[in-house]
Amino acid sequence: MKQLEIFKALSNKTRLEILQWLKDPEASFPEQAHVSGFEIGVCVGEIQRKAGLTQSTVSEYLSILQRAGLVTSTRVGQWTYYKRNDIAFDELSKIIQSDI
Amino acid sequence: MKQLEIFKALSNKTRLEILQWLKDPEASFPEQAHVSGFEIGVCVGEIQRKAGLTQSTVSEYLSILQRAGLVTSTRVGQWTYYKRNDIAFDELSKIIQSDI
DNA sequence: TGATAATATCGGTTATTCCCGATATACCAA
DNA sequence: TTGGTATATCGGGAATAACCGATATTATCA
């Protein structure tokens, strides 16, 4: 049951906020030093700073969002960039109309 | 934060199933003896039988769904009928596109 | 090679959720 | 009134999630 995993991922205040930030990274994060723009996503450190939780917690939250398919990740050097997966939200929106 | 309450309500296997049943009651439940059709919803007892959990658990689950706005309830005599709130799902579908 | 930085994973405490049985409340019928 | 049926609420044990600090992993750079 995939949608259960998605809703569990969404049922946490911080994880919802992270997704909202990733929806508009330009407005939510300072320019990243090691890469130009937010095309590949936002690195864990920036998200952690903004969330105000420990590194381990934020890292775990991001992997929960990824397992649910709500974000994708790209490793570049020592950084991992997380990006909102727009397609997943389109699909979820449809599931809510047709399945539930 | 209303959407958090909604996603928490949706992050349980049985509650998701109940919503799916209420989406198409004719297909999911036997004819109710005390009322004609499913216009006002499905009574707790029918939902409980189908869920296979105790009465108290199902009653609590239904009130969680109701507090989240996902179902409405109507009391008629000694029965309470629960019905899917279509509008809430339309709104949720939009929230997923625009907010998160 | 070794030092440092970014991220992931592991082990554990505390808070929350799941789900139950027991009991309370509301309604109806005799 | 008394008894029976439908639902709601309360108290609690067990399972899961939240969140942390410590440590492991991976990459960079001198």
Tab-separated table of C-alpha atoms (C1' of nucleotides) in Angstrom:
chain	number	residue	atom	x	y	z
A	1	MET	CA	0.000	0.000	0.000
A	2	LYS	CA	2.068	2.892	-1.310
A	3	GLN	CA	-0.276	5.740	-0.410
A	4	LEU	CA	-0.099	4.817	3.263
A	5	GLU	CA	3.672	5.371	3.187
A	6	ILE	CA	3.113	8.732	1.499
A	7	PHE	CA	0.593	9.922	4.079
A	8	LYS	CA	2.848	8.783	6.922
A	9	ALA	CA	5.679	10.789	5.424
A	10	LEU	CA	3.381	13.807	5.258
A	11	SER	CA	2.154	13.531	8.827
A	12	ASN	CA	4.949	15.445	10.495
A	13	LYS	CA	5.172	19.200	10.891
A	14	THR	CA	8.848	19.521	10.013
A	15	ARG	CA	8.624	17.264	6.984
A	16	LEU	CA	5.694	19.291	5.668
A	17	GLU	CA	7.722	22.469	6.122
A	18	ILE	CA	10.703	20.976	4.315
A	19	LEU	CA	8.481	20.177	1.349
A	20	GLN	CA	7.103	23.703	1.355
A	21	TRP	CA	10.646	25.106	1.335
A	22	LEU	CA	11.680	22.805	-1.491
A	23	LYS	CA	8.692	23.963	-3.511
A	24	ASP	CA	10.304	27.401	-3.791
A	25	PRO	CA	13.990	27.126	-2.858
A	26	GLU	CA	14.919	30.589	-4.187
A	27	ALA	CA	12.550	32.163	-1.680
A	28	SER	CA	13.438	29.832	1.174
A	29	PHE	CA	17.201	29.373	1.121
A	30	PRO	CA	20.296	31.562	0.707
A	31	GLU	CA	22.404	31.053	-2.390
A	32	GLN	CA	24.438	27.855	-2.092
A	33	ALA	CA	28.190	28.432	-2.200
A	34	HIS	CA	29.210	25.197	-3.896
A	35	VAL	CA	26.705	25.191	-6.748
A	36	SER	CA	24.875	27.764	-8.860
A	37	GLY	CA	21.117	27.947	-8.345
A	38	PHE	CA	18.822	25.212	-7.072
A	39	GLU	CA	18.431	23.175	-10.242
A	40	ILE	CA	19.688	19.978	-8.591
A	41	GLY	CA	18.056	20.770	-5.249
A	42	VAL	CA	19.089	21.947	-1.801
A	43	CYS	CA	21.834	20.357	0.285
A	44	VAL	CA	21.128	18.716	3.627
A	45	GLY	CA	23.060	21.300	5.629
A	46	GLU	CA	20.924	24.199	4.416
A	47	ILE	CA	17.733	22.315	5.166
A	48	GLN	CA	19.039	21.354	8.579
A	49	ARG	CA	19.923	24.928	9.497
A	50	LYS	CA	16.482	26.112	8.529
A	51	ALA	CA	14.693	23.268	10.310
A	52	GLY	CA	16.596	23.823	13.534
A	53	LEU	CA	16.832	20.111	14.323
A	54	THR	CA	19.923	17.940	14.513
A	55	GLN	CA	21.718	16.747	11.424
A	56	SER	CA	20.797	13.123	12.060
A	57	THR	CA	17.106	13.884	12.411
A	58	VAL	CA	16.943	15.945	9.235
A	59	SER	CA	18.897	13.350	7.301
A	60	GLU	CA	16.435	10.699	8.423
A	61	TYR	CA	13.441	12.876	7.541
A	62	LEU	CA	14.805	13.419	4.061
A	63	SER	CA	15.203	9.712	3.521
A	64	ILE	CA	11.630	9.142	4.703
A	65	LEU	CA	10.451	11.685	2.124
A	66	GLN	CA	12.587	10.001	-0.494
A	67	ARG	CA	11.335	6.488	0.259
A	68	ALA	CA	7.813	7.853	-0.130
A	69	GLY	CA	8.856	9.209	-3.542
A	70	LEU	CA	8.145	12.823	-2.619
A	71	VAL	CA	11.719	14.023	-3.201
A	72	THR	CA	14.688	12.886	-5.240
A	73	SER	CA	18.336	13.146	-4.301
A	74	THR	CA	21.565	13.740	-6.194
A	75	ARG	CA	25.000	13.260	-4.731
A	76	VAL	CA	27.671	15.705	-5.940
A	77	GLY	CA	30.973	15.424	-4.178
A	78	GLN	CA	30.361	15.533	-0.456
A	79	TRP	CA	26.952	17.094	-0.799
A	80	THR	CA	23.579	15.468	-1.285
A	81	TYR	CA	20.967	17.674	-2.908
A	82	TYR	CA	17.296	17.028	-2.323
A	83	LYS	CA	14.640	18.231	-4.730
A	84	ARG	CA	10.854	18.148	-4.702
A	85	ASN	CA	9.448	15.478	-7.027
A	86	ASP	CA	6.688	17.391	-8.789
A	87	ILE	CA	5.332	14.312	-10.558
A	88	ALA	CA	4.677	12.547	-7.264
A	89	PHE	CA	2.485	15.424	-6.112
A	90	ASP	CA	0.513	15.413	-9.340
A	91	GLU	CA	-0.076	11.700	-8.888
A	92	LEU	CA	-1.001	12.086	-5.238
A	93	SER	CA	-3.475	14.769	-6.147
A	94	LYS	CA	-5.127	12.358	-8.577
A	95	ILE	CA	-5.098	9.463	-6.118
A	96	ILE	CA	-7.030	11.599	-3.666
A	97	GLN	CA	-9.734	12.200	-6.248
A	98	SER	CA	-9.964	8.696	-7.639
A	99	ASP	CA	-8.893	6.196	-4.966
A	100	ILE	CA	-9.777	7.529	-1.565
B	1	MET	CA	-1.930	23.687	10.776
B	2	LYS	CA	-5.010	21.941	9.417
B	3	GLN	CA	-3.318	19.895	6.741
B	4	LEU	CA	-1.157	18.132	9.326
B	5	GLU	CA	-4.302	16.881	11.061
B	6	ILE	CA	-5.639	15.660	7.711
B	7	PHE	CA	-2.486	13.742	6.851
B	8	LYS	CA	-2.380	12.180	10.313
B	9	ALA	CA	-5.944	11.023	9.852
B	10	LEU	CA	-4.949	9.481	6.517
B	11	SER	CA	-1.882	7.677	7.821
B	12	ASN	CA	-3.596	4.552	9.051
B	13	LYS	CA	-4.436	1.499	6.945
B	14	THR	CA	-7.914	0.955	8.370
B	15	ARG	CA	-8.911	4.612	8.148
B	16	LEU	CA	-7.850	4.683	4.486
B	17	GLU	CA	-9.948	1.587	3.834
B	18	ILE	CA	-12.971	3.119	5.547
B	19	LEU	CA	-12.697	6.153	3.281
B	20	GLN	CA	-12.460	3.916	0.233
B	21	TRP	CA	-15.591	2.042	1.326
B	22	LEU	CA	-17.461	5.286	1.943
B	23	LYS	CA	-16.529	6.462	-1.535
B	24	ASP	CA	-18.782	3.761	-2.983
B	25	PRO	CA	-21.087	2.465	-0.239
B	26	GLU	CA	-23.407	0.582	-2.629
B	27	ALA	CA	-20.488	-1.597	-3.692
B	28	SER	CA	-19.013	-1.953	-0.219
B	29	PHE	CA	-21.901	-2.520	2.165
B	30	PRO	CA	-25.088	-4.601	2.296
B	31	GLU	CA	-28.390	-2.764	2.239
B	32	GLN	CA	-29.059	-1.134	5.595
B	33	ALA	CA	-32.195	-2.402	7.325
B	34	HIS	CA	-33.190	0.811	9.109
B	35	VAL	CA	-32.840	3.256	6.221
B	36	SER	CA	-33.223	3.175	2.445
B	37	GLY	CA	-30.030	3.640	0.469
B	38	PHE	CA	-26.851	5.378	1.559
B	39	GLU	CA	-27.847	8.990	1.049
B	40	ILE	CA	-27.137	9.935	4.657
B	41	GLY	CA	-24.136	7.618	4.939
B	42	VAL	CA	-23.269	4.306	6.528
B	43	CYS	CA	-23.879	3.446	10.180
B	44	VAL	CA	-21.011	2.664	12.542
B	45	GLY	CA	-22.014	-0.957	13.010
B	46	GLU	CA	-21.714	-1.777	9.315
B	47	ILE	CA	-18.334	-0.111	9.103
B	48	GLN	CA	-17.190	-1.936	12.208
B	49	ARG	CA	-18.236	-5.342	10.885
B	50	LYS	CA	-16.348	-4.745	7.673
B	51	ALA	CA	-13.242	-3.384	9.406
B	52	GLY	CA	-13.029	-6.327	11.776
B	53	LEU	CA	-11.886	-4.188	14.702
B	54	THR	CA	-13.693	-3.472	17.954
B	55	GLN	CA	-16.593	-1.049	18.170
B	56	SER	CA	-14.629	1.397	20.303
B	57	THR	CA	-11.703	1.511	17.894
B	58	VAL	CA	-13.878	2.083	14.849
B	59	SER	CA	-15.900	4.745	16.635
B	60	GLU	CA	-12.679	6.544	17.519
B	61	TYR	CA	-11.354	6.245	13.974
B	62	LEU	CA	-14.533	7.761	12.609
B	63	SER	CA	-14.273	10.699	14.946
B	64	ILE	CA	-10.638	11.234	13.902
B	65	LEU	CA	-11.780	11.331	10.278
B	66	GLN	CA	-14.550	13.710	11.218
B	67	ARG	CA	-12.301	16.099	13.172
B	68	ALA	CA	-10.074	16.217	10.089
B	69	GLY	CA	-13.141	17.167	8.062
B	70	LEU	CA	-12.930	14.131	5.806
B	71	VAL	CA	-16.364	12.754	6.745
B	72	THR	CA	-19.593	14.161	8.125
B	73	SER	CA	-22.015	12.469	10.491
B	74	THR	CA	-25.767	12.456	10.980
B	75	ARG	CA	-27.525	11.012	13.982
B	76	VAL	CA	-30.889	9.365	13.289
B	77	GLY	CA	-32.451	7.628	16.255
B	78	GLN	CA	-29.867	5.330	17.769
B	79	TRP	CA	-27.735	5.247	14.655
B	80	THR	CA	-24.979	7.565	13.515
B	81	TYR	CA	-24.364	7.649	9.792
B	82	TYR	CA	-20.988	8.653	8.405
B	83	LYS	CA	-20.554	9.983	4.893
B	84	ARG	CA	-17.527	10.959	2.829
B	85	ASN	CA	-17.100	14.735	2.568
B	86	ASP	CA	-16.383	15.145	-1.150
B	87	ILE	CA	-15.571	18.828	-0.843
B	88	ALA	CA	-12.761	18.167	1.629
B	89	PHE	CA	-11.065	15.857	-0.866
B	90	ASP	CA	-11.331	18.415	-3.645
B	91	GLU	CA	-9.723	20.963	-1.360
B	92	LEU	CA	-7.020	18.566	-0.253
B	93	SER	CA	-6.219	17.787	-3.828
B	94	LYS	CA	-5.699	21.492	-4.478
B	95	ILE	CA	-3.638	22.016	-1.327
B	96	ILE	CA	-1.239	19.355	-2.529
B	97	GLN	CA	-0.729	21.225	-5.776
B	98	SER	CA	-0.470	24.724	-4.369
B	99	ASP	CA	0.793	24.556	-0.783
B	100	ILE	CA	3.090	21.595	-0.378
C	1	DT	C1'	48.890	9.815	4.109
C	2	DG	C1'	46.129	12.352	7.520
C	3	DA	C1'	42.830	16.102	8.655
C	4	DT	C1'	38.512	18.048	7.798
C	5	DA	C1'	33.691	18.521	6.072
C	6	DA	C1'	29.067	16.628	4.637
C	7	DT	C1'	26.008	13.096	5.129
C	8	DA	C1'	24.237	8.540	6.751
C	9	DT	C1'	23.403	5.145	10.173
C	10	DC	C1'	23.004	3.196	14.915
C	11	DG	C1'	21.323	2.874	19.759
C	12	DG	C1'	18.463	4.786	22.999
C	13	DT	C1'	14.881	7.835	25.571
C	14	DT	C1'	10.556	9.986	25.360
C	15	DA	C1'	6.208	11.034	23.155
C	16	DT	C1'	2.496	9.510	20.338
C	17	DT	C1'	-0.508	6.173	18.131
C	18	DC	C1'	-2.874	1.710	17.874
C	19	DC	C1'	-6.217	-0.985	19.601
C	20	DC	C1'	-8.404	-3.214	23.277
C	21	DG	C1'	-12.002	-4.067	27.263
C	22	DA	C1'	-14.931	-1.754	30.384
C	23	DT	C1'	-18.141	1.627	31.100
C	24	DA	C1'	-21.155	5.627	30.047
C	25	DT	C1'	-24.667	7.787	27.263
C	26	DA	C1'	-28.600	8.074	24.099
C	27	DC	C1'	-32.491	6.191	22.069
C	28	DC	C1'	-36.324	3.027	21.475
C	29	DA	C1'	-39.873	-0.510	22.686
C	30	DA	C1'	-42.670	-3.004	25.858
D	1	DT	C1'	-40.009	1.884	34.468
D	2	DT	C1'	-37.031	-1.902	32.653
D	3	DG	C1'	-34.363	-3.964	29.182
D	4	DG	C1'	-32.078	-4.001	24.822
D	5	DT	C1'	-29.420	-1.912	21.001
D	6	DA	C1'	-26.170	1.629	18.907
D	7	DT	C1'	-22.597	4.624	19.710
D	8	DA	C1'	-19.198	7.360	22.460
D	9	DT	C1'	-15.739	7.831	25.882
D	10	DC	C1'	-12.217	6.375	29.272
D	11	DG	C1'	-7.979	3.940	30.948
D	12	DG	C1'	-4.244	1.354	29.709
D	13	DG	C1'	-0.633	-2.010	27.485
D	14	DA	C1'	1.950	-2.625	23.341
D	15	DA	C1'	3.808	-0.901	19.090
D	16	DT	C1'	5.579	2.875	16.494
D	17	DA	C1'	7.471	7.566	15.641
D	18	DA	C1'	10.175	11.685	17.103
D	19	DC	C1'	14.401	13.217	18.064
D	20	DC	C1'	18.871	13.092	20.083
D	21	DG	C1'	24.190	12.102	20.598
D	22	DA	C1'	27.743	9.151	19.047
D	23	DT	C1'	29.822	6.984	15.385
D	24	DA	C1'	30.518	5.370	10.555
D	25	DT	C1'	30.977	6.471	5.775
D	26	DT	C1'	32.343	9.096	1.833
D	27	DA	C1'	34.630	12.809	-0.423
D	28	DT	C1'	38.035	16.660	-0.544
D	29	DC	C1'	42.357	18.673	-0.048
D	30	DA	C1'	47.078	19.476	1.720
